[in-house]
Structure formats: C-alpha cells, structure tokens
Short mmCIF file of C-alpha atoms and ligand atoms in Angstrom, two decimals:
data_model
loop_
_atom_site.label_atom_id
_atom_site.label_comp_id
_atom_site.label_asym_id
_atom_site.label_seq_id
_atom_site.Cartn_x
_atom_site.Cartn_y
_atom_site.Cartn_z
CA MET A 1 85.54 108.95 96.60
CA THR A 2 88.23 106.58 95.71
CA GLY A 3 88.99 105.36 99.09
CA GLY A 4 86.45 106.93 100.77
CA ALA A 5 86.85 104.25 103.66
CA GLY A 6 90.46 105.32 105.05
CA TYR A 7 91.34 107.80 107.17
CA ILE A 8 91.34 111.32 105.47
CA GLY A 9 88.75 109.88 103.40
CA SER A 10 86.04 108.93 105.38
CA HIS A 11 86.59 112.30 107.22
CA SER A 12 86.08 114.18 103.61
CA VAL A 13 82.87 111.95 102.93
CA LEU A 14 81.22 113.41 106.20
CA ALA A 15 82.19 117.57 105.31
CA LEU A 16 80.77 116.12 101.64
CA MET A 17 77.77 114.93 103.25
CA GLU A 18 77.48 117.63 105.84
CA ALA A 19 77.67 119.98 102.70
CA GLY A 20 75.57 118.48 100.82
CA TYR A 21 76.37 116.78 98.66
CA ASP A 22 76.01 113.24 97.77
CA PRO A 23 79.40 111.28 97.45
CA ILE A 24 79.76 106.87 96.28
CA VAL A 25 82.80 105.69 98.08
CA LEU A 26 84.69 103.22 96.05
CA ASP A 27 87.12 100.95 98.39
CA ASP A 28 88.35 97.86 98.92
CA PHE A 29 89.06 97.72 101.99
CA SER A 30 92.79 96.84 101.68
CA ASN A 31 93.70 99.43 104.20
CA SER A 32 90.55 100.13 105.49
CA SER A 33 87.42 98.73 107.22
CA LYS A 34 83.81 99.40 106.97
CA GLU A 35 82.98 100.15 110.09
CA SER A 36 84.23 103.90 109.07
CA ILE A 37 80.90 104.00 107.17
CA SER A 38 78.82 102.75 110.43
CA GLY A 39 80.87 105.60 112.15
CA ILE A 40 79.83 108.24 109.58
CA LYS A 41 75.95 107.29 110.15
CA LYS A 42 76.38 107.34 113.71
CA ILE A 43 77.61 111.04 113.15
CA TYR A 44 75.39 111.93 109.96
CA GLY A 45 71.91 109.74 110.80
CA ALA A 46 72.71 108.97 107.26
CA GLY A 47 75.56 107.12 104.91
CA PRO A 48 77.37 107.07 101.14
CA VAL A 49 76.86 104.89 98.59
CA VAL A 50 78.60 102.12 99.09
CA ILE A 51 80.85 100.16 96.29
CA GLU A 52 83.78 97.33 97.13
CA GLY A 53 86.32 96.86 94.14
CA ASP A 54 89.52 98.35 93.07
CA THR A 55 89.71 101.84 91.59
CA GLY A 56 91.96 100.19 88.65
CA ASN A 57 89.37 98.72 87.64
CA SER A 58 87.23 100.31 84.94
CA SER A 59 84.35 98.42 83.92
CA LEU A 60 83.67 98.82 87.41
CA LEU A 61 84.00 102.05 87.54
CA MET A 62 82.49 102.75 84.32
CA ASP A 63 79.46 101.43 85.74
CA ILE A 64 79.40 103.61 88.35
CA PHE A 65 79.55 106.37 86.18
CA SER A 66 76.94 104.89 83.77
CA SER A 67 74.60 103.94 86.79
CA TYR A 68 74.78 107.32 88.31
CA ASP A 69 75.45 111.67 87.71
CA VAL A 70 79.06 111.70 88.75
CA ASN A 71 80.49 115.27 88.49
CA SER A 72 83.75 115.14 89.93
CA VAL A 73 86.12 112.43 91.47
CA LEU A 74 88.00 112.88 94.70
CA HIS A 75 90.88 110.44 94.35
CA PHE A 76 92.43 109.30 98.06
CA SER A 77 92.61 105.27 97.43
CA GLY A 78 96.32 103.98 97.54
CA LEU A 79 98.89 102.69 99.31
CA LYS A 80 101.13 104.76 101.60
CA SER A 81 103.89 103.01 104.07
CA VAL A 82 107.10 104.52 103.07
CA GLU A 83 108.96 101.57 103.92
CA GLU A 84 107.09 99.55 102.21
CA SER A 85 107.76 101.28 98.82
CA MET A 86 110.82 101.03 99.18
CA ALA A 87 110.85 96.52 99.71
CA ASP A 88 108.22 96.47 97.13
CA PRO A 89 108.06 99.58 94.93
CA LEU A 90 106.79 97.53 91.73
CA ARG A 91 103.72 97.11 93.69
CA TYR A 92 103.14 100.35 94.67
CA TYR A 93 103.86 102.16 91.38
CA SER A 94 101.45 99.78 89.88
CA GLU A 95 99.12 100.42 92.79
CA ASN A 96 99.16 104.05 92.80
CA VAL A 97 100.21 105.15 89.02
CA GLY A 98 98.58 102.51 86.84
CA SER A 99 95.30 102.66 89.27
CA SER A 100 95.74 106.02 88.92
CA LEU A 101 96.03 106.04 85.01
CA SER A 102 93.15 103.40 84.62
CA LEU A 103 91.28 105.90 86.85
CA LEU A 104 91.67 108.79 84.35
CA ARG A 105 91.66 107.12 80.70
CA THR A 106 87.36 105.78 82.10
CA MET A 107 86.98 109.81 83.31
CA GLN A 108 87.85 110.62 80.04
CA GLU A 109 85.45 107.95 78.25
CA ALA A 110 82.66 109.10 80.32
CA ASN A 111 83.17 112.66 80.06
CA ILE A 112 83.96 113.61 83.99
CA GLN A 113 86.91 115.97 84.49
CA THR A 114 86.97 117.01 87.92
CA ILE A 115 89.61 115.49 90.06
CA ILE A 116 90.78 116.26 93.42
CA PHE A 117 94.01 114.70 93.90
CA SER A 118 95.42 113.59 97.96
CA SER A 119 99.31 114.21 97.38
CA SER A 120 102.11 114.62 100.37
CA ALA A 121 104.33 116.87 101.03
CA THR A 122 106.52 113.85 100.57
CA VAL A 123 107.14 115.45 96.83
CA TYR A 124 108.67 118.58 98.30
CA ASP A 125 112.99 118.38 98.25
CA PRO A 126 113.46 117.94 101.66
CA GLU A 127 116.99 120.03 100.94
CA SER A 128 114.34 122.35 99.91
CA GLN A 129 114.21 125.98 102.48
CA VAL A 130 111.08 125.77 104.31
CA PRO A 131 108.01 126.57 104.40
CA TYR A 132 107.66 125.10 101.43
CA THR A 133 105.55 126.60 99.00
CA GLU A 134 103.93 125.35 96.39
CA ASN A 135 106.85 125.95 93.48
CA SER A 136 109.42 124.77 96.22
CA PRO A 137 111.41 122.13 94.35
CA THR A 138 110.44 118.53 93.91
CA ASN A 139 112.62 116.02 94.48
CA PRO A 140 110.61 113.02 96.01
CA ILE A 141 113.46 110.63 98.03
CA ASN A 142 111.81 107.44 98.01
CA PRO A 143 109.00 104.99 95.65
CA TYR A 144 106.50 106.15 97.21
CA GLY A 145 106.80 109.94 97.08
CA HIS A 146 107.82 109.53 93.48
CA THR A 147 104.13 107.67 92.60
CA LYS A 148 102.54 110.50 94.27
CA LEU A 149 105.03 113.11 91.99
CA CYS A 150 104.40 110.65 88.89
CA VAL A 151 100.72 111.58 89.60
CA GLU A 152 101.48 114.62 89.69
CA GLN A 153 102.60 114.60 86.80
CA ILE A 154 99.84 112.62 84.78
CA LEU A 155 97.80 115.15 85.52
CA HIS A 156 99.73 118.00 84.17
CA GLY A 157 99.80 116.59 81.27
CA LEU A 158 95.98 115.64 80.62
CA ALA A 159 95.21 119.04 81.99
CA SER A 160 97.79 120.09 79.04
CA SER A 161 95.61 118.27 76.68
CA ASN A 162 92.62 119.66 77.59
CA PRO A 163 91.43 122.64 79.19
CA GLU A 164 88.22 121.39 79.69
CA TRP A 165 90.04 119.65 82.62
CA LYS A 166 89.27 120.77 86.12
CA VAL A 167 92.68 119.22 88.60
CA GLY A 168 92.84 119.88 91.93
CA ILE A 169 96.05 118.39 93.60
CA LEU A 170 96.69 118.79 97.05
CA ARG A 171 99.80 118.24 99.08
CA TYR A 172 98.52 117.23 102.51
CA PHE A 173 101.88 118.15 105.64
CA ASN A 174 100.89 115.87 108.25
CA PRO A 175 97.82 114.34 109.52
CA VAL A 176 96.19 113.75 112.30
CA GLY A 177 93.84 113.65 115.23
CA ALA A 178 90.57 112.02 114.67
CA HIS A 179 86.09 113.36 114.53
CA PRO A 180 85.64 114.49 117.84
CA SER A 181 82.40 112.00 118.37
CA GLY A 182 85.65 109.26 118.33
CA HIS A 183 83.85 107.37 115.19
CA ILE A 184 85.57 107.71 113.39
CA GLY A 185 89.24 107.61 113.27
CA GLU A 186 93.04 106.50 112.24
CA ASP A 187 93.63 102.11 112.47
CA PRO A 188 96.48 101.53 110.24
CA LYS A 189 95.63 97.39 109.92
CA GLN A 190 99.31 97.31 109.84
CA LYS A 191 102.16 98.36 112.50
CA PRO A 192 102.17 102.33 112.07
CA ASN A 193 105.21 104.18 111.40
CA ASN A 194 103.91 107.61 112.05
CA LEU A 195 103.74 109.37 114.74
CA MET A 196 101.13 110.84 116.51
CA PRO A 197 99.81 107.02 115.65
CA LEU A 198 102.45 105.36 117.99
CA VAL A 199 102.72 108.42 121.01
CA MET A 200 98.79 107.79 121.36
CA GLN A 201 99.22 103.47 121.02
CA THR A 202 101.96 104.37 123.96
CA ALA A 203 99.86 106.54 125.84
CA VAL A 204 96.98 103.44 125.76
CA GLY A 205 99.29 100.90 127.05
CA ARG A 206 100.10 99.04 123.51
CA MET A 207 103.02 99.47 123.50
CA GLU A 208 105.63 99.86 125.54
CA LYS A 209 107.46 103.94 124.28
CA LEU A 210 107.85 105.42 121.55
CA LEU A 211 111.64 106.02 119.98
CA ILE A 212 112.32 109.29 119.57
CA TYR A 213 114.74 108.99 115.93
CA GLY A 214 117.47 111.42 116.95
CA ASP A 215 118.09 114.59 118.81
CA ASP A 216 120.12 115.97 117.36
CA TYR A 217 118.96 117.60 114.02
CA ASP A 218 120.22 121.62 114.04
CA THR A 219 116.39 122.32 114.73
CA PRO A 220 115.92 124.34 118.51
CA ASP A 221 115.50 120.78 120.92
CA GLY A 222 117.01 118.71 118.34
CA THR A 223 114.29 116.66 117.41
CA CYS A 224 112.31 116.90 113.94
CA ILE A 225 109.46 119.29 113.07
CA ARG A 226 106.74 118.87 111.34
CA ASP A 227 103.41 120.74 110.56
CA TYR A 228 100.52 118.29 112.43
CA ILE A 229 97.25 119.39 110.91
CA HIS A 230 94.21 117.69 111.83
CA VAL A 231 92.11 115.21 109.51
CA LEU A 232 88.63 118.09 110.29
CA ASP A 233 91.24 120.97 108.70
CA LEU A 234 92.48 118.76 105.53
CA ALA A 235 88.94 117.01 105.45
CA ARG A 236 87.58 120.99 104.79
CA GLY A 237 90.17 121.70 102.12
CA HIS A 238 88.20 119.35 99.68
CA LEU A 239 85.11 120.99 100.56
CA SER A 240 86.84 124.17 99.79
CA ALA A 241 89.21 122.59 96.70
CA LEU A 242 86.06 121.57 95.53
CA THR A 243 83.50 125.26 95.39
CA TYR A 244 86.32 126.08 93.61
CA LEU A 245 86.88 124.05 91.11
CA GLU A 246 83.38 124.06 89.73
CA ARG A 247 84.57 127.98 89.00
CA HIS A 248 87.55 127.75 87.59
CA GLN A 249 89.29 125.58 84.90
CA GLY A 250 92.74 124.28 84.42
CA LEU A 251 95.36 122.49 87.34
CA HIS A 252 95.88 124.30 90.71
CA ILE A 253 98.11 123.07 93.40
CA TRP A 254 97.05 123.67 97.03
CA ASN A 255 99.94 122.78 100.36
CA LEU A 256 97.27 121.39 102.82
CA GLY A 257 99.45 122.21 106.83
CA THR A 258 98.99 125.40 108.92
CA GLY A 259 101.99 127.16 108.75
CA LYS A 260 103.05 126.01 111.69
CA GLY A 261 105.79 124.12 112.95
CA THR A 262 105.93 121.06 115.96
CA SER A 263 109.24 119.12 116.95
CA VAL A 264 109.41 115.51 117.23
CA GLN A 265 109.55 116.89 121.72
CA GLU A 266 107.09 119.43 121.80
CA LEU A 267 103.96 117.16 120.46
CA ILE A 268 105.20 114.23 123.10
CA ASP A 269 105.04 116.67 125.64
CA LYS A 270 101.68 118.61 124.44
CA ALA A 271 100.14 114.68 124.24
CA ARG A 272 101.00 114.14 127.62
CA GLU A 273 99.26 117.27 129.23
CA VAL A 274 96.54 116.31 127.11
CA THR A 275 95.72 112.41 128.18
CA GLY A 276 97.78 112.47 131.20
CA ALA A 277 99.37 109.71 130.75
CA VAL A 278 102.73 108.17 131.52
CA ILE A 279 104.41 108.66 126.95
CA ASN A 280 107.83 106.10 127.45
CA THR A 281 110.43 107.67 125.48
CA GLU A 282 114.13 106.46 124.13
CA ILE A 283 116.46 107.78 122.32
CA THR A 284 117.91 106.20 119.08
CA PHE A 285 119.06 106.65 116.00
CA ARG A 286 117.84 109.08 112.76
CA ARG A 287 115.57 107.00 110.43
CA LEU A 288 117.07 107.56 107.13
CA GLY A 289 115.11 109.77 105.09
CA ASP A 290 113.72 112.17 107.61
CA SER A 291 114.92 115.80 107.05
CA PRO A 292 115.21 118.28 110.25
CA GLU A 293 112.04 120.33 108.72
CA ALA A 294 108.91 119.96 106.95
CA VAL A 295 105.98 122.50 107.23
CA ALA A 296 103.95 124.01 104.73
CA ASP A 297 103.30 127.85 103.52
CA PRO A 298 99.70 127.83 103.21
CA LYS A 299 99.10 131.38 102.02
CA LYS A 300 98.04 130.17 98.45
CA ALA A 301 94.55 128.07 100.02
CA LYS A 302 94.26 130.25 102.43
CA SER A 303 93.89 133.21 99.63
CA GLU A 304 92.23 130.85 96.12
CA LEU A 305 90.61 128.72 99.34
CA SER A 306 89.60 130.96 101.39
CA TRP A 307 90.54 127.64 103.82
CA HIS A 308 92.00 128.33 107.24
CA PRO A 309 92.75 125.87 109.68
CA GLU A 310 90.48 126.53 113.20
CA TYR A 311 92.78 123.43 114.88
CA SER A 312 95.61 123.67 117.57
CA ILE A 313 98.40 120.47 118.41
CA GLY A 314 95.79 120.33 121.87
CA ASN A 315 93.06 119.55 119.66
CA MET A 316 94.67 117.42 118.01
CA CYS A 317 96.38 115.62 120.43
CA ALA A 318 92.89 115.70 122.54
CA ASP A 319 90.76 114.38 119.60
CA HIS A 320 93.50 111.33 117.93
CA TRP A 321 93.68 110.69 122.34
CA ASN A 322 89.81 110.75 122.25
CA TRP A 323 89.63 108.24 119.47
CA GLN A 324 92.66 105.56 120.94
CA ARG A 325 90.98 105.62 124.11
CA GLN A 326 87.05 104.74 122.97
CA ASN A 327 88.88 101.97 120.26
CA PRO A 328 91.78 100.90 121.61
CA ASP A 329 91.98 97.72 118.86
CA GLY A 330 90.54 100.33 115.93
CA TYR A 331 87.49 99.67 114.30
CA GLN A 332 88.01 95.85 115.83
C1 LIG B 401 105.82 109.79 106.80
C2 LIG B 401 107.02 109.84 105.42
C3 LIG B 401 105.80 110.65 104.84
C4 LIG B 401 104.61 110.58 104.49
C5 LIG B 401 103.61 110.92 105.51
C6 LIG B 401 102.22 110.14 105.74
C7 LIG B 401 109.00 109.31 105.55
C8 LIG B 401 110.49 109.11 105.06
N1 LIG B 401 108.19 110.49 105.99
O1 LIG B 401 105.70 111.58 107.23
O2 LIG B 401 106.60 110.72 103.41
O3 LIG B 401 103.55 111.61 103.79
O4 LIG B 401 104.63 110.11 106.99
O5 LIG B 401 101.35 111.48 107.21
O6 LIG B 401 108.63 108.21 105.67
N2 LIG B 401 109.38 109.70 114.48
C9 LIG B 401 110.28 109.74 115.99
N3 LIG B 401 109.14 108.08 116.79
C10 LIG B 401 108.98 107.25 115.48
C11 LIG B 401 108.11 107.45 114.23
C12 LIG B 401 108.07 109.23 113.85
O7 LIG B 401 110.36 110.42 116.70
O8 LIG B 401 108.37 106.30 116.16
C13 LIG B 401 109.63 111.57 114.53
C14 LIG B 401 110.08 110.80 113.05
O9 LIG B 401 111.51 110.54 113.14
C15 LIG B 401 109.62 112.13 111.86
C16 LIG B 401 108.95 112.64 113.12
O10 LIG B 401 108.28 112.02 114.21
O11 LIG B 401 110.12 113.72 112.01
C17 LIG B 401 106.98 113.11 112.09
O12 LIG B 401 107.21 111.17 111.33
P1 LIG B 401 105.76 110.55 110.73
O13 LIG B 401 104.38 110.35 111.67
O14 LIG B 401 106.35 109.19 109.68
O15 LIG B 401 106.25 111.55 109.46
P2 LIG B 401 107.39 111.71 108.11
O16 LIG B 401 108.05 111.74 108.32
O17 LIG B 401 106.94 113.76 108.54
#
C-alpha cells in the first residue's frame, strides 16, 4: 500500500487488516505521520509492516517484491493540492505520473499484475451533467487533475497490452470524517484547502472564521454542492474492489461517492449542530475552478462491488469533530 500512512491509506490499511490481509505500507512520510501507524495499532492491536521510502524508488520496490509475497498493490501515494500543482506542475507530473510509471514497471518485472489506483472525481469535466457516471466526459482543469487522468490512461494502455492485468480505478468524491476512535484522521502538513478540515479547525478555535467561496451559484442556497463520503466507507470500497479483482481481469473504474449532494451551507449548519461550537463565516468571492455541483452516480460500485456507503453527513461531521477535538494539532 503506497502512501499507506496517509489519510485514506491509513483507514484502508485498517480495513484490510480487519478483513484478514497482511498489508505492507510503503510511505516516505512527506505528507503523513508515523503516528498514524501507532493509531492503527491502538485500534487493531497490531500494525502493518512499514517500509520508509519513495514509490518511485524501483530498487527498493524490487527488494520489497522479492522479500514478501505481494499479490496486489494499492497505490495511494501522491501529491494532492490543486493550488500547489498550478504553482509547480512539473513536480506534480514527476511525483504523481513519474512515480506511478516506475511502480508499474517494477510490478511488471516482478510479475505482480493487480493494482488499485486512487483517482479522483476531479478528472470529470466540470461542465458535465451531474450526477457523474464513470462514462461522463473527463476534462481536468488543473495539473493535479491531469496527473490523475494521465495515470488512468497509462493503466488503460497496460490493461489493453496484456489481459492478465487486473486494474481497479477508484474515483473518490470528497473524503471526510475519521475513525470513530479518534486515533487516526486527516492531518494535512500544510494549511488545508478543503472544506471539512477548515470547518473543524474553525470550530475548535484554530481559525477565526471560515470563508465561504460564493453564495451566488445556481443552487438552492447559492453555495456549491459536493458529494462528501466518510473515509470508512471509502476504505471499505478498496476492500470490495480488491475482492472483485480476485475474480475479474481487465480494467474497471468505479465512482466512490454517496450520490447525495450537500451544499457548503448545509455542511456548516450540520457541523454547528453536531459540534455545538460557534463557527463564524464570511461570504467571499468564488474560488477559481470551482464547479457549482459535483455529485457521483455510485450505481456501478453498488451493483458490481455490492458496496453501499453507510455513513450520513451527520456521522461524517461527528467523527471528523471527534478526531479534531482529540487532536487539535493533528498527530503532533
Ligand atoms: C478539491 C479539489 C479537488 C480534489 C479535492 C480533494 C479544487 C478546485 N478541487 O475539491 O481537485 O480532488 O479537493 O478532496 O480545489 N469551500 C469554501 N471555503 C473554504 C474551502 C472550500 O467555501 O475555505 C467550498 C469550495 O468552494 C467547494 C466546497 O467548499 O465548493 C468543497 O471544497 P473542497 O473541500 O476544497 O473540495 P473540492 O473543491 O470539491
């Protein structure tokens, strides 16, 4: 599991361990913390094998593949800030595409042909009609999104070249929440840009007020609508995809979202209700590149993977809040 110590990685490692797998985590800890592994141990009673290093380091990968009996790779590692990707696109192409290429090349050499790739709803054309199905047109509008689509296309090429490959592409919508124990959660090393961490940091008093990027969209309350999904549901999605790939070859794409849209205002109202905290807000200009609405059609994952998101927006806020309150400075 590359990037297995990160936010989505750590929750997925736990889900896999609970299902009886023996995951090996490869992480360089550049945007994650070793404490997430301690968190997994606290919850599960044992932790995964952890190897510190880069996904792009092919000799390290080959060592891992020769030392352990690896059947599949879940590829979470990568950079994920849209803003940063616009300021330094080459770094994004090199880290996200370059590292994926060397991972795939090494997998091929080691004859490991099952991979699950963390893609994003950001690959869809923001002008497409919602809800997005896996066949909706793609057209990412920033380098981060391009790198995700680029890796998807590389995987397409690979799967067409050799029918033995088993490839699962998971397009995440907006992952939020944390394990209800509060032992693992989201801890961005830089200032977060995403709504839920900012809402919770305002609730806990780390930020004075939350900026709402526009209330003049063509939506019922004027604020943007997104499909928030609990990280535990997302983690279970990886398990379901892995089980599916045990029985199916070829390339498969699945949206992981709930199919339910929540507006920025609705999320803030729910967070106020759940936390009981004061969350000051101020309306400001629209953020460049935001689309009014991005919601998944999750039918394909539901029918093929028998995967059903279980958590409501109230659960997502409660668990994110619990993590934030227990760890106001993250893992530090
Ligand atoms: C963003 C990224 C997307 C990435 C995803 C990861 C952009 C344009 N898109 O998606 O590529 O895959 O995060 O989760 O950055 N909002 C506020 N105030 C804030 C922060 C956000 O009003 O301080 C609003 C935004 O305008 C948006 C909604 O909250 O309407 C959700 O924003 P965010 O959490 O950043 O997610 P996305 O924009 O959907």
